[in-house]
């Protein structure tokens, strides 16, 4: 299947690890140039070393905080100079802090909101004018299943991700006349750094409501993200694609697994 990503430039915020990194690898395999940034130097260095080691040359990385708007503006300028333009922007960087809602400090509210929601807004405001001028582009916002059914203990994260999903719909409409598609991806419970502590503590319980009966991997997200950015998805915009293994498709996912056991 032709994906039409060869020669395109893809930027992935927080793309040196987890879901972003697997998506980066998938885009590189399709012949796209990929630029990422993250806060941790070691992560960015390792990412670049690994990609160069696999023979990918059109790859760029920087140490940068997504909440540093001026830094992101310079990064975007550098990437456009290096690779010509930007065709796909993926808002992937995200953090989570879980605790009872009364225990959050205002500083924690600001940190989560600034990273998970405000930075998405700011990044789109930086990249949209370039895409509008070229009348072409795809913006993908990595939201969360928490935007649909939040978790107790994750009040601010859920609120931020609901905001991201709302932005996806509004901006898809506002950017449509410029042939820019805006899409969201809703991961379920994916085994990465952000969910490590939760999985260690509640692993068994977390798969109870997943129809496919297992946690997701970062690789599970890469294909759907690449597909949404591709020319095969040209009539798709303004919605969240769930990549959750059928999380809460029904209330009693275990029923089907038990039924299968009883037939064997
Ligand atoms: P990871 O923690 O592995 O990846 C998130 C990446 O974002 C990290 O590599 C981190 O790198 C980077 N990052 C975080 N904060 C910033 C910042 N301020 N500036 C720049 N980069 C930043 O988790 P995932 O890959 O799973 O997460 C990717 C996205 O998927 C997130 O938006 C997350 O909310 C979402 N998601 C994940 C789910 C899961 O179960 N894993 C479920 C639902 C949604 P560094 O720390 O070096 O900055």
mmCIF file with all atom_site columns, C-alpha atoms in Angstrom, residues 115-257:
data_model
loop_
_atom_site.group_PDB
_atom_site.id
_atom_site.type_symbol
_atom_site.label_atom_id
_atom_site.label_alt_id
_atom_site.label_comp_id
_atom_site.label_asym_id
_atom_site.label_entity_id
_atom_site.label_seq_id
_atom_site.pdbx_PDB_ins_code
_atom_site.Cartn_x
_atom_site.Cartn_y
_atom_site.Cartn_z
_atom_site.occupancy
_atom_site.B_iso_or_equiv
_atom_site.pdbx_formal_charge
_atom_site.auth_seq_id
_atom_site.auth_comp_id
_atom_site.auth_asym_id
_atom_site.auth_atom_id
_atom_site.pdbx_PDB_model_num
ATOM 1   C CA . UNK A 1 115 ? 3.090   20.369  28.944 1.00 0.00 ? 115 UNK A CA 1
ATOM 2   C CA . UNK A 1 116 ? 0.049   18.324  27.971 1.00 0.00 ? 116 UNK A CA 1
ATOM 3   C CA . UNK A 1 117 ? -2.305  21.051  26.715 1.00 0.00 ? 117 UNK A CA 1
ATOM 4   C CA . UNK A 1 118 ? -0.866  24.543  26.380 1.00 0.00 ? 118 UNK A CA 1
ATOM 5   C CA . UNK A 1 119 ? 2.233   23.306  24.532 1.00 0.00 ? 119 UNK A CA 1
ATOM 6   C CA . UNK A 1 120 ? -0.012  21.508  22.024 1.00 0.00 ? 120 UNK A CA 1
ATOM 7   C CA . UNK A 1 121 ? -1.800  24.793  21.402 1.00 0.00 ? 121 UNK A CA 1
ATOM 8   C CA . UNK A 1 122 ? 1.468   26.720  21.102 1.00 0.00 ? 122 UNK A CA 1
ATOM 9   C CA . UNK A 1 123 ? 3.107   24.164  18.811 1.00 0.00 ? 123 UNK A CA 1
ATOM 10  C CA . UNK A 1 124 ? 0.116   24.207  16.466 1.00 0.00 ? 124 UNK A CA 1
ATOM 11  C CA . UNK A 1 125 ? 0.200   28.013  16.438 1.00 0.00 ? 125 UNK A CA 1
ATOM 12  C CA . UNK A 1 126 ? 3.846   27.819  15.345 1.00 0.00 ? 126 UNK A CA 1
ATOM 13  C CA . UNK A 1 127 ? 3.503   25.160  12.671 1.00 0.00 ? 127 UNK A CA 1
ATOM 14  C CA . UNK A 1 128 ? 0.071   26.011  11.256 1.00 0.00 ? 128 UNK A CA 1
ATOM 15  C CA . UNK A 1 129 ? 1.156   29.203  9.422  1.00 0.00 ? 129 UNK A CA 1
ATOM 16  C CA . UNK A 1 130 ? 3.823   27.210  7.534  1.00 0.00 ? 130 UNK A CA 1
ATOM 17  C CA . UNK A 1 131 ? 1.327   24.520  6.599  1.00 0.00 ? 131 UNK A CA 1
ATOM 18  C CA . UNK A 1 132 ? -1.332  27.108  5.696  1.00 0.00 ? 132 UNK A CA 1
ATOM 19  C CA . UNK A 1 133 ? 1.093   28.831  3.354  1.00 0.00 ? 133 UNK A CA 1
ATOM 20  C CA . UNK A 1 134 ? 1.937   25.583  1.579  1.00 0.00 ? 134 UNK A CA 1
ATOM 21  C CA . UNK A 1 135 ? -1.727  24.478  1.745  1.00 0.00 ? 135 UNK A CA 1
ATOM 22  C CA . UNK A 1 136 ? -0.689  21.033  2.946  1.00 0.00 ? 136 UNK A CA 1
ATOM 23  C CA . UNK A 1 137 ? -0.017  19.287  6.223  1.00 0.00 ? 137 UNK A CA 1
ATOM 24  C CA . UNK A 1 138 ? -1.080  16.843  8.899  1.00 0.00 ? 138 UNK A CA 1
ATOM 25  C CA . UNK A 1 139 ? -1.156  17.510  12.640 1.00 0.00 ? 139 UNK A CA 1
ATOM 26  C CA . UNK A 1 140 ? -1.566  14.560  14.970 1.00 0.00 ? 140 UNK A CA 1
ATOM 27  C CA . UNK A 1 141 ? -2.266  15.083  18.660 1.00 0.00 ? 141 UNK A CA 1
ATOM 28  C CA . UNK A 1 142 ? -1.546  12.183  20.982 1.00 0.00 ? 142 UNK A CA 1
ATOM 29  C CA . UNK A 1 143 ? -4.401  12.401  23.441 1.00 0.00 ? 143 UNK A CA 1
ATOM 30  C CA . UNK A 1 144 ? -5.329  9.611   25.852 1.00 0.00 ? 144 UNK A CA 1
ATOM 31  C CA . UNK A 1 145 ? -8.138  7.233   26.706 1.00 0.00 ? 145 UNK A CA 1
ATOM 32  C CA . UNK A 1 146 ? -8.281  9.408   29.828 1.00 0.00 ? 146 UNK A CA 1
ATOM 33  C CA . UNK A 1 147 ? -9.895  12.081  27.631 1.00 0.00 ? 147 UNK A CA 1
ATOM 34  C CA . UNK A 1 148 ? -12.901 9.742   27.390 1.00 0.00 ? 148 UNK A CA 1
ATOM 35  C CA . UNK A 1 149 ? -12.843 7.878   30.696 1.00 0.00 ? 149 UNK A CA 1
ATOM 36  C CA . UNK A 1 150 ? -10.416 9.507   33.133 1.00 0.00 ? 150 UNK A CA 1
ATOM 37  C CA . UNK A 1 151 ? -8.722  7.668   35.968 1.00 0.00 ? 151 UNK A CA 1
ATOM 38  C CA . UNK A 1 152 ? -9.213  8.497   39.627 1.00 0.00 ? 152 UNK A CA 1
ATOM 39  C CA . UNK A 1 153 ? -5.912  9.995   40.703 1.00 0.00 ? 153 UNK A CA 1
ATOM 40  C CA . UNK A 1 154 ? -5.337  11.610  37.332 1.00 0.00 ? 154 UNK A CA 1
ATOM 41  C CA . UNK A 1 155 ? -7.682  14.594  37.477 1.00 0.00 ? 155 UNK A CA 1
ATOM 42  C CA . UNK A 1 156 ? -5.382  17.129  35.831 1.00 0.00 ? 156 UNK A CA 1
ATOM 43  C CA . UNK A 1 157 ? -4.049  14.746  33.179 1.00 0.00 ? 157 UNK A CA 1
ATOM 44  C CA . UNK A 1 158 ? -7.616  13.794  32.199 1.00 0.00 ? 158 UNK A CA 1
ATOM 45  C CA . UNK A 1 159 ? -8.644  17.436  31.983 1.00 0.00 ? 159 UNK A CA 1
ATOM 46  C CA . UNK A 1 160 ? -5.594  18.296  29.860 1.00 0.00 ? 160 UNK A CA 1
ATOM 47  C CA . UNK A 1 161 ? -6.134  15.396  27.465 1.00 0.00 ? 161 UNK A CA 1
ATOM 48  C CA . UNK A 1 162 ? -9.849  16.235  27.107 1.00 0.00 ? 162 UNK A CA 1
ATOM 49  C CA . UNK A 1 163 ? -8.677  19.684  26.077 1.00 0.00 ? 163 UNK A CA 1
ATOM 50  C CA . UNK A 1 164 ? -6.328  18.163  23.504 1.00 0.00 ? 164 UNK A CA 1
ATOM 51  C CA . UNK A 1 165 ? -9.151  16.110  21.993 1.00 0.00 ? 165 UNK A CA 1
ATOM 52  C CA . UNK A 1 166 ? -11.334 19.204  21.809 1.00 0.00 ? 166 UNK A CA 1
ATOM 53  C CA . UNK A 1 167 ? -8.563  21.183  20.075 1.00 0.00 ? 167 UNK A CA 1
ATOM 54  C CA . UNK A 1 168 ? -8.238  18.379  17.515 1.00 0.00 ? 168 UNK A CA 1
ATOM 55  C CA . UNK A 1 169 ? -11.854 18.802  16.441 1.00 0.00 ? 169 UNK A CA 1
ATOM 56  C CA . UNK A 1 170 ? -11.938 22.598  16.405 1.00 0.00 ? 170 UNK A CA 1
ATOM 57  C CA . UNK A 1 171 ? -8.629  23.036  14.608 1.00 0.00 ? 171 UNK A CA 1
ATOM 58  C CA . UNK A 1 172 ? -9.481  20.295  12.105 1.00 0.00 ? 172 UNK A CA 1
ATOM 59  C CA . UNK A 1 173 ? -12.390 22.478  11.031 1.00 0.00 ? 173 UNK A CA 1
ATOM 60  C CA . UNK A 1 174 ? -10.448 25.750  11.050 1.00 0.00 ? 174 UNK A CA 1
ATOM 61  C CA . UNK A 1 175 ? -7.516  24.326  9.096  1.00 0.00 ? 175 UNK A CA 1
ATOM 62  C CA . UNK A 1 176 ? -9.528  22.247  6.621  1.00 0.00 ? 176 UNK A CA 1
ATOM 63  C CA . UNK A 1 177 ? -9.755  25.061  4.025  1.00 0.00 ? 177 UNK A CA 1
ATOM 64  C CA . UNK A 1 178 ? -5.944  24.947  3.873  1.00 0.00 ? 178 UNK A CA 1
ATOM 65  C CA . UNK A 1 179 ? -5.956  21.180  3.198  1.00 0.00 ? 179 UNK A CA 1
ATOM 66  C CA . UNK A 1 180 ? -4.504  20.523  6.623  1.00 0.00 ? 180 UNK A CA 1
ATOM 67  C CA . UNK A 1 181 ? -5.827  17.484  8.463  1.00 0.00 ? 181 UNK A CA 1
ATOM 68  C CA . UNK A 1 182 ? -5.862  17.437  12.264 1.00 0.00 ? 182 UNK A CA 1
ATOM 69  C CA . UNK A 1 183 ? -6.270  14.113  14.001 1.00 0.00 ? 183 UNK A CA 1
ATOM 70  C CA . UNK A 1 184 ? -6.011  12.664  17.459 1.00 0.00 ? 184 UNK A CA 1
ATOM 71  C CA . UNK A 1 185 ? -4.751  9.321   18.662 1.00 0.00 ? 185 UNK A CA 1
ATOM 72  C CA . UNK A 1 186 ? -6.053  7.829   21.877 1.00 0.00 ? 186 UNK A CA 1
ATOM 73  C CA . UNK A 1 187 ? -3.685  5.211   23.281 1.00 0.00 ? 187 UNK A CA 1
ATOM 74  C CA . UNK A 1 188 ? -5.025  2.821   25.890 1.00 0.00 ? 188 UNK A CA 1
ATOM 75  C CA . UNK A 1 189 ? -2.660  1.405   28.508 1.00 0.00 ? 189 UNK A CA 1
ATOM 76  C CA . UNK A 1 190 ? 0.711   1.270   26.776 1.00 0.00 ? 190 UNK A CA 1
ATOM 77  C CA . UNK A 1 191 ? 3.838   -0.136  28.385 1.00 0.00 ? 191 UNK A CA 1
ATOM 78  C CA . UNK A 1 192 ? 6.166   2.892   28.345 1.00 0.00 ? 192 UNK A CA 1
ATOM 79  C CA . UNK A 1 193 ? 7.949   5.146   30.831 1.00 0.00 ? 193 UNK A CA 1
ATOM 80  C CA . UNK A 1 194 ? 4.900   7.300   31.588 1.00 0.00 ? 194 UNK A CA 1
ATOM 81  C CA . UNK A 1 195 ? 2.821   4.290   32.679 1.00 0.00 ? 195 UNK A CA 1
ATOM 82  C CA . UNK A 1 196 ? 5.626   2.229   34.250 1.00 0.00 ? 196 UNK A CA 1
ATOM 83  C CA . UNK A 1 197 ? 4.710   2.819   37.901 1.00 0.00 ? 197 UNK A CA 1
ATOM 84  C CA . UNK A 1 198 ? 1.004   2.264   37.265 1.00 0.00 ? 198 UNK A CA 1
ATOM 85  C CA . UNK A 1 199 ? 1.668   -0.991  35.392 1.00 0.00 ? 199 UNK A CA 1
ATOM 86  C CA . UNK A 1 200 ? 4.040   -2.246  38.094 1.00 0.00 ? 200 UNK A CA 1
ATOM 87  C CA . UNK A 1 201 ? 1.425   -1.576  40.744 1.00 0.00 ? 201 UNK A CA 1
ATOM 88  C CA . UNK A 1 202 ? -1.789  -2.506  38.922 1.00 0.00 ? 202 UNK A CA 1
ATOM 89  C CA . UNK A 1 203 ? -0.703  -4.568  35.883 1.00 0.00 ? 203 UNK A CA 1
ATOM 90  C CA . UNK A 1 204 ? -3.279  -7.376  36.221 1.00 0.00 ? 204 UNK A CA 1
ATOM 91  C CA . UNK A 1 205 ? -6.149  -5.008  36.917 1.00 0.00 ? 205 UNK A CA 1
ATOM 92  C CA . UNK A 1 206 ? -5.255  -2.774  33.969 1.00 0.00 ? 206 UNK A CA 1
ATOM 93  C CA . UNK A 1 207 ? -5.809  -5.512  31.388 1.00 0.00 ? 207 UNK A CA 1
ATOM 94  C CA . UNK A 1 208 ? -9.172  -6.523  32.852 1.00 0.00 ? 208 UNK A CA 1
ATOM 95  C CA . UNK A 1 209 ? -11.062 -4.040  30.661 1.00 0.00 ? 209 UNK A CA 1
ATOM 96  C CA . UNK A 1 210 ? -8.967  -4.546  27.516 1.00 0.00 ? 210 UNK A CA 1
ATOM 97  C CA . UNK A 1 211 ? -10.761 -6.807  25.031 1.00 0.00 ? 211 UNK A CA 1
ATOM 98  C CA . UNK A 1 212 ? -7.522  -8.061  23.474 1.00 0.00 ? 212 UNK A CA 1
ATOM 99  C CA . UNK A 1 213 ? -6.340  -9.082  26.938 1.00 0.00 ? 213 UNK A CA 1
ATOM 100 C CA . UNK A 1 214 ? -2.922  -7.455  26.988 1.00 0.00 ? 214 UNK A CA 1
ATOM 101 C CA . UNK A 1 215 ? -1.246  -4.101  27.516 1.00 0.00 ? 215 UNK A CA 1
ATOM 102 C CA . UNK A 1 216 ? -0.227  -2.203  24.396 1.00 0.00 ? 216 UNK A CA 1
ATOM 103 C CA . UNK A 1 217 ? 3.318   -1.567  23.270 1.00 0.00 ? 217 UNK A CA 1
ATOM 104 C CA . UNK A 1 218 ? 4.766   1.581   21.721 1.00 0.00 ? 218 UNK A CA 1
ATOM 105 C CA . UNK A 1 219 ? 5.079   -0.408  18.481 1.00 0.00 ? 219 UNK A CA 1
ATOM 106 C CA . UNK A 1 220 ? 1.293   -0.953  18.506 1.00 0.00 ? 220 UNK A CA 1
ATOM 107 C CA . UNK A 1 221 ? 0.867   2.808   18.080 1.00 0.00 ? 221 UNK A CA 1
ATOM 108 C CA . UNK A 1 222 ? 3.436   3.366   15.323 1.00 0.00 ? 222 UNK A CA 1
ATOM 109 C CA . UNK A 1 223 ? 1.434   1.852   12.450 1.00 0.00 ? 223 UNK A CA 1
ATOM 110 C CA . UNK A 1 224 ? -1.820  3.704   13.197 1.00 0.00 ? 224 UNK A CA 1
ATOM 111 C CA . UNK A 1 225 ? 0.061   7.029   13.576 1.00 0.00 ? 225 UNK A CA 1
ATOM 112 C CA . UNK A 1 226 ? 1.883   6.549   10.272 1.00 0.00 ? 226 UNK A CA 1
ATOM 113 C CA . UNK A 1 227 ? -1.361  5.550   8.575  1.00 0.00 ? 227 UNK A CA 1
ATOM 114 C CA . UNK A 1 228 ? -3.158  8.705   9.768  1.00 0.00 ? 228 UNK A CA 1
ATOM 115 C CA . UNK A 1 229 ? -0.308  10.844  8.409  1.00 0.00 ? 229 UNK A CA 1
ATOM 116 C CA . UNK A 1 230 ? -0.321  9.016   5.080  1.00 0.00 ? 230 UNK A CA 1
ATOM 117 C CA . UNK A 1 231 ? -2.118  9.742   1.841  1.00 0.00 ? 231 UNK A CA 1
ATOM 118 C CA . UNK A 1 232 ? -4.283  6.672   2.527  1.00 0.00 ? 232 UNK A CA 1
ATOM 119 C CA . UNK A 1 233 ? -6.031  8.691   5.255  1.00 0.00 ? 233 UNK A CA 1
ATOM 120 C CA . UNK A 1 234 ? -6.673  11.767  3.126  1.00 0.00 ? 234 UNK A CA 1
ATOM 121 C CA . UNK A 1 235 ? -10.402 11.808  3.928  1.00 0.00 ? 235 UNK A CA 1
ATOM 122 C CA . UNK A 1 236 ? -9.842  11.488  7.678  1.00 0.00 ? 236 UNK A CA 1
ATOM 123 C CA . UNK A 1 237 ? -9.768  14.513  9.968  1.00 0.00 ? 237 UNK A CA 1
ATOM 124 C CA . UNK A 1 238 ? -11.242 15.871  13.186 1.00 0.00 ? 238 UNK A CA 1
ATOM 125 C CA . UNK A 1 239 ? -11.527 12.763  15.345 1.00 0.00 ? 239 UNK A CA 1
ATOM 126 C CA . UNK A 1 240 ? -9.601  10.602  17.804 1.00 0.00 ? 240 UNK A CA 1
ATOM 127 C CA . UNK A 1 241 ? -8.485  7.167   16.676 1.00 0.00 ? 241 UNK A CA 1
ATOM 128 C CA . UNK A 1 242 ? -8.590  4.734   19.590 1.00 0.00 ? 242 UNK A CA 1
ATOM 129 C CA . UNK A 1 243 ? -5.639  2.361   19.771 1.00 0.00 ? 243 UNK A CA 1
ATOM 130 C CA . UNK A 1 244 ? -6.588  0.642   22.975 1.00 0.00 ? 244 UNK A CA 1
ATOM 131 C CA . UNK A 1 245 ? -6.979  -3.072  22.265 1.00 0.00 ? 245 UNK A CA 1
ATOM 132 C CA . UNK A 1 246 ? -10.732 -2.618  22.579 1.00 0.00 ? 246 UNK A CA 1
ATOM 133 C CA . UNK A 1 247 ? -10.607 -1.069  26.060 1.00 0.00 ? 247 UNK A CA 1
ATOM 134 C CA . UNK A 1 248 ? -14.129 -0.908  27.495 1.00 0.00 ? 248 UNK A CA 1
ATOM 135 C CA . UNK A 1 249 ? -15.613 -2.038  24.162 1.00 0.00 ? 249 UNK A CA 1
ATOM 136 C CA . UNK A 1 250 ? -17.867 -3.911  26.577 1.00 0.00 ? 250 UNK A CA 1
ATOM 137 C CA . UNK A 1 251 ? -18.122 -3.807  30.361 1.00 0.00 ? 251 UNK A CA 1
ATOM 138 C CA . UNK A 1 252 ? -17.156 -7.449  30.775 1.00 0.00 ? 252 UNK A CA 1
ATOM 139 C CA . UNK A 1 253 ? -14.232 -8.186  28.457 1.00 0.00 ? 253 UNK A CA 1
ATOM 140 C CA . UNK A 1 254 ? -13.219 -11.248 30.520 1.00 0.00 ? 254 UNK A CA 1
ATOM 141 C CA . UNK A 1 255 ? -16.505 -12.973 29.683 1.00 0.00 ? 255 UNK A CA 1
ATOM 142 C CA . UNK A 1 256 ? -15.339 -13.852 26.161 1.00 0.00 ? 256 UNK A CA 1
ATOM 143 C CA . UNK A 1 257 ? -12.012 -15.216 27.408 1.00 0.00 ? 257 UNK A CA 1
#
